[in-house]
GROMACS .gro file of C-alpha atoms in nm:
model
  154
    1MET     CA    1  -2.840   4.483  -4.507
    2GLN     CA    2  -2.600   4.515  -4.191
    3CYS     CA    3  -2.267   4.339  -4.199
    4PRO     CA    4  -2.231   4.063  -3.918
    5LYS     CA    5  -1.860   4.130  -3.854
    6CYS     CA    6  -1.810   4.511  -3.866
    7HIS     CA    7  -2.186   4.621  -3.864
    8TYR     CA    8  -2.147   4.864  -4.152
    9ASN     CA    9  -2.484   4.926  -4.332
   10GLY     CA   10  -2.400   4.844  -4.705
   11SER     CA   11  -2.348   4.523  -4.902
   12ARG     CA   12  -2.401   4.387  -5.224
   13VAL     CA   13  -2.582   4.070  -5.336
   14VAL     CA   14  -2.294   3.808  -5.492
   15ASP     CA   15  -2.492   3.524  -5.557
   16SER     CA   16  -2.827   3.470  -5.523
   17ARG     CA   17  -3.051   3.151  -5.559
   18PRO     CA   18  -3.407   2.969  -5.477
   19ALA     CA   19  -3.399   2.778  -5.163
   20ASP     CA   20  -3.651   2.566  -4.935
   21ASP     CA   21  -3.808   2.461  -5.299
   22GLY     CA   22  -3.848   2.788  -5.412
   23ARG     CA   23  -4.005   2.942  -5.099
   24ALA     CA   24  -3.729   3.139  -5.004
   25ILE     CA   25  -3.411   3.308  -5.162
   26ARG     CA   26  -3.077   3.278  -5.049
   27ARG     CA   27  -2.820   3.557  -5.107
   28ARG     CA   28  -2.453   3.542  -5.044
   29ARG     CA   29  -2.373   3.903  -4.979
   30GLU     CA   30  -2.041   4.078  -4.954
   31CYS     CA   31  -1.975   4.387  -4.692
   32GLU     CA   32  -1.892   4.694  -4.910
   33ASP     CA   33  -1.650   4.806  -4.640
   34CYS     CA   34  -1.483   4.517  -4.477
   35GLY     CA   35  -1.530   4.258  -4.773
   36PHE     CA   36  -1.679   4.021  -4.520
   37ARG     CA   37  -1.906   3.720  -4.717
   38PHE     CA   38  -2.223   3.608  -4.539
   39THR     CA   39  -2.532   3.461  -4.610
   40THR     CA   40  -2.922   3.583  -4.596
   41PHE     CA   41  -3.246   3.417  -4.682
   42GLU     CA   42  -3.549   3.619  -4.788
   43ARG     CA   43  -3.891   3.438  -4.715
   44VAL     CA   44  -4.259   3.540  -4.745
   45GLU     CA   45  -4.398   3.614  -4.433
   46VAL     CA   46  -4.666   3.407  -4.344
   47THR     CA   47  -4.924   3.408  -4.043
   48PRO     CA   48  -4.754   3.384  -3.707
   49LEU     CA   49  -4.728   3.041  -3.572
   50LEU     CA   50  -4.790   2.984  -3.238
   51VAL     CA   51  -4.596   2.683  -3.033
   52VAL     CA   52  -4.765   2.519  -2.725
   53LYS     CA   53  -4.536   2.409  -2.479
   54LYS     CA   54  -4.569   2.125  -2.218
   55ASN     CA   55  -4.623   2.363  -1.971
   56GLY     CA   56  -4.896   2.520  -2.182
   57THR     CA   57  -4.746   2.864  -2.231
   58ARG     CA   58  -4.718   2.964  -2.592
   59GLU     CA   59  -4.483   3.143  -2.775
   60GLU     CA   60  -4.423   3.236  -3.186
   61PHE     CA   61  -4.264   2.948  -3.374
   62ASN     CA   62  -3.890   3.012  -3.386
   63ARG     CA   63  -3.682   2.818  -3.647
   64ASP     CA   64  -3.358   2.865  -3.495
   65LYS     CA   65  -3.467   2.645  -3.177
   66ILE     CA   66  -3.485   2.374  -3.408
   67LEU     CA   67  -3.166   2.433  -3.591
   68ARG     CA   68  -3.025   2.486  -3.258
   69GLY     CA   69  -3.104   2.173  -3.090
   70LEU     CA   70  -3.024   1.965  -3.418
   71VAL     CA   71  -2.667   2.131  -3.394
   72ARG     CA   72  -2.618   2.013  -3.032
   73SER     CA   73  -2.750   1.656  -3.138
   74ALA     CA   74  -2.496   1.637  -3.432
   75GLU     CA   75  -2.178   1.817  -3.219
   76LYS     CA   76  -1.889   1.596  -3.394
   77ARG     CA   77  -2.117   1.400  -3.613
   78PRO     CA   78  -2.051   1.412  -3.975
   79VAL     CA   79  -2.374   1.591  -4.029
   80PRO     CA   80  -2.378   1.885  -4.278
   81MET     CA   81  -2.507   2.195  -4.172
   82GLU     CA   82  -2.723   2.241  -4.522
   83LYS     CA   83  -2.903   1.885  -4.403
   84MET     CA   84  -2.982   2.055  -4.054
   85GLU     CA   85  -3.099   2.329  -4.216
   86GLN     CA   86  -3.328   2.080  -4.475
   87ILE     CA   87  -3.460   1.900  -4.177
   88VAL     CA   88  -3.621   2.297  -4.021
   89ASP     CA   89  -3.695   2.355  -4.380
   90SER     CA   90  -3.913   2.020  -4.368
   91VAL     CA   91  -4.042   2.063  -4.028
   92GLU     CA   92  -4.159   2.404  -4.080
   93ASN     CA   93  -4.357   2.343  -4.396
   94ARG     CA   94  -4.522   2.024  -4.256
   95ILE     CA   95  -4.636   2.206  -3.959
   96ARG     CA   96  -4.750   2.528  -4.190
   97SER     CA   97  -4.927   2.285  -4.394
   98LEU     CA   98  -5.140   2.146  -4.117
   99GLY     CA   99  -5.329   2.488  -4.149
  100GLU     CA  100  -5.343   2.552  -3.801
  101ASN     CA  101  -5.246   2.835  -3.587
  102GLU     CA  102  -5.089   2.640  -3.284
  103VAL     CA  103  -4.870   2.332  -3.281
  104SER     CA  104  -4.776   2.156  -2.993
  105THR     CA  105  -4.379   2.091  -2.950
  106THR     CA  106  -4.477   1.735  -2.917
  107MET     CA  107  -4.548   1.711  -3.274
  108ILE     CA  108  -4.267   1.932  -3.400
  109GLY     CA  109  -4.007   1.717  -3.211
  110GLU     CA  110  -4.169   1.383  -3.380
  111PHE     CA  111  -4.148   1.585  -3.707
  112VAL     CA  112  -3.757   1.661  -3.649
  113MET     CA  113  -3.707   1.276  -3.524
  114GLU     CA  114  -3.873   1.123  -3.839
  115ASP     CA  115  -3.601   1.349  -4.054
  116LEU     CA  116  -3.321   1.302  -3.847
  117VAL     CA  117  -3.326   0.919  -3.754
  118ASN     CA  118  -3.265   0.875  -4.168
  119LEU     CA  119  -2.991   1.097  -4.149
  120ASP     CA  120  -2.778   1.009  -3.866
  121GLU     CA  121  -2.881   0.769  -3.583
  122ILE     CA  122  -2.641   0.903  -3.325
  123ALA     CA  123  -2.775   1.251  -3.357
  124TYR     CA  124  -3.167   1.119  -3.363
  125ILE     CA  125  -3.020   0.935  -3.001
  126ARG     CA  126  -2.906   1.233  -2.848
  127PHE     CA  127  -3.188   1.448  -2.981
  128ALA     CA  128  -3.445   1.211  -2.833
  129SER     CA  129  -3.283   1.185  -2.521
  130VAL     CA  130  -3.351   1.550  -2.448
  131TYR     CA  131  -3.675   1.546  -2.649
  132ARG     CA  132  -3.811   1.268  -2.455
  133GLN     CA  133  -3.643   1.316  -2.137
  134PHE     CA  134  -3.555   0.964  -2.067
  135LYS     CA  135  -3.615   0.862  -1.714
  136ASP     CA  136  -3.381   0.589  -1.677
  137MET     CA  137  -3.181   0.346  -1.891
  138SER     CA  138  -3.496   0.123  -1.971
  139VAL     CA  139  -3.660   0.370  -2.160
  140PHE     CA  140  -3.297   0.486  -2.337
  141LEU     CA  141  -3.291   0.117  -2.445
  142GLU     CA  142  -3.602   0.102  -2.570
  143GLU     CA  143  -3.538   0.393  -2.790
  144LEU     CA  144  -3.228   0.231  -2.914
  145GLN     CA  145  -3.397  -0.086  -2.976
  146GLU     CA  146  -3.608   0.060  -3.225
  147VAL     CA  147  -3.353   0.228  -3.444
  148ILE     CA  148  -3.178  -0.129  -3.435
  149ASP     CA  149  -3.480  -0.287  -3.566
  150LYS     CA  150  -3.554  -0.004  -3.795
  151GLU     CA  151  -3.192  -0.061  -3.928
  152ASN     CA  152  -3.244  -0.432  -3.954
  153ARG     CA  153  -3.527  -0.409  -4.151
  154GLU     CA  154  -3.391  -0.196  -4.417
   0.00000   0.00000   0.00000
């Protein structure tokens, strides 16, 4: 495995443990050249899953895009990276359990928001504002009111 710091091609596994409910293996590695430690994940390769975007184009499902969206929405919030990765795992598992070869970005966004609202309300509103493309303040206030109502019911 190539070191992300010095690009040396040798590394040793320092720690290995199951991840994503046993569907992946998380490995801590150490570069044999510079000693830099990094994490890798080993997953079973599954059939390609296509994402149908709002404009009708298709592209291959990419976990990193969801994670980047979560990281941006949770910027300067007390949301651990591990929790965001768990959301990505959950969303991917839900999508794959549908048994379909194609899934819409709408469905992916809804799955992310269902998990995110329980984790951090501010990150949820930020994600929803980009995902739902709020056109004006009234739509934003409606979404905010739903979060407030949900919190009051709990």
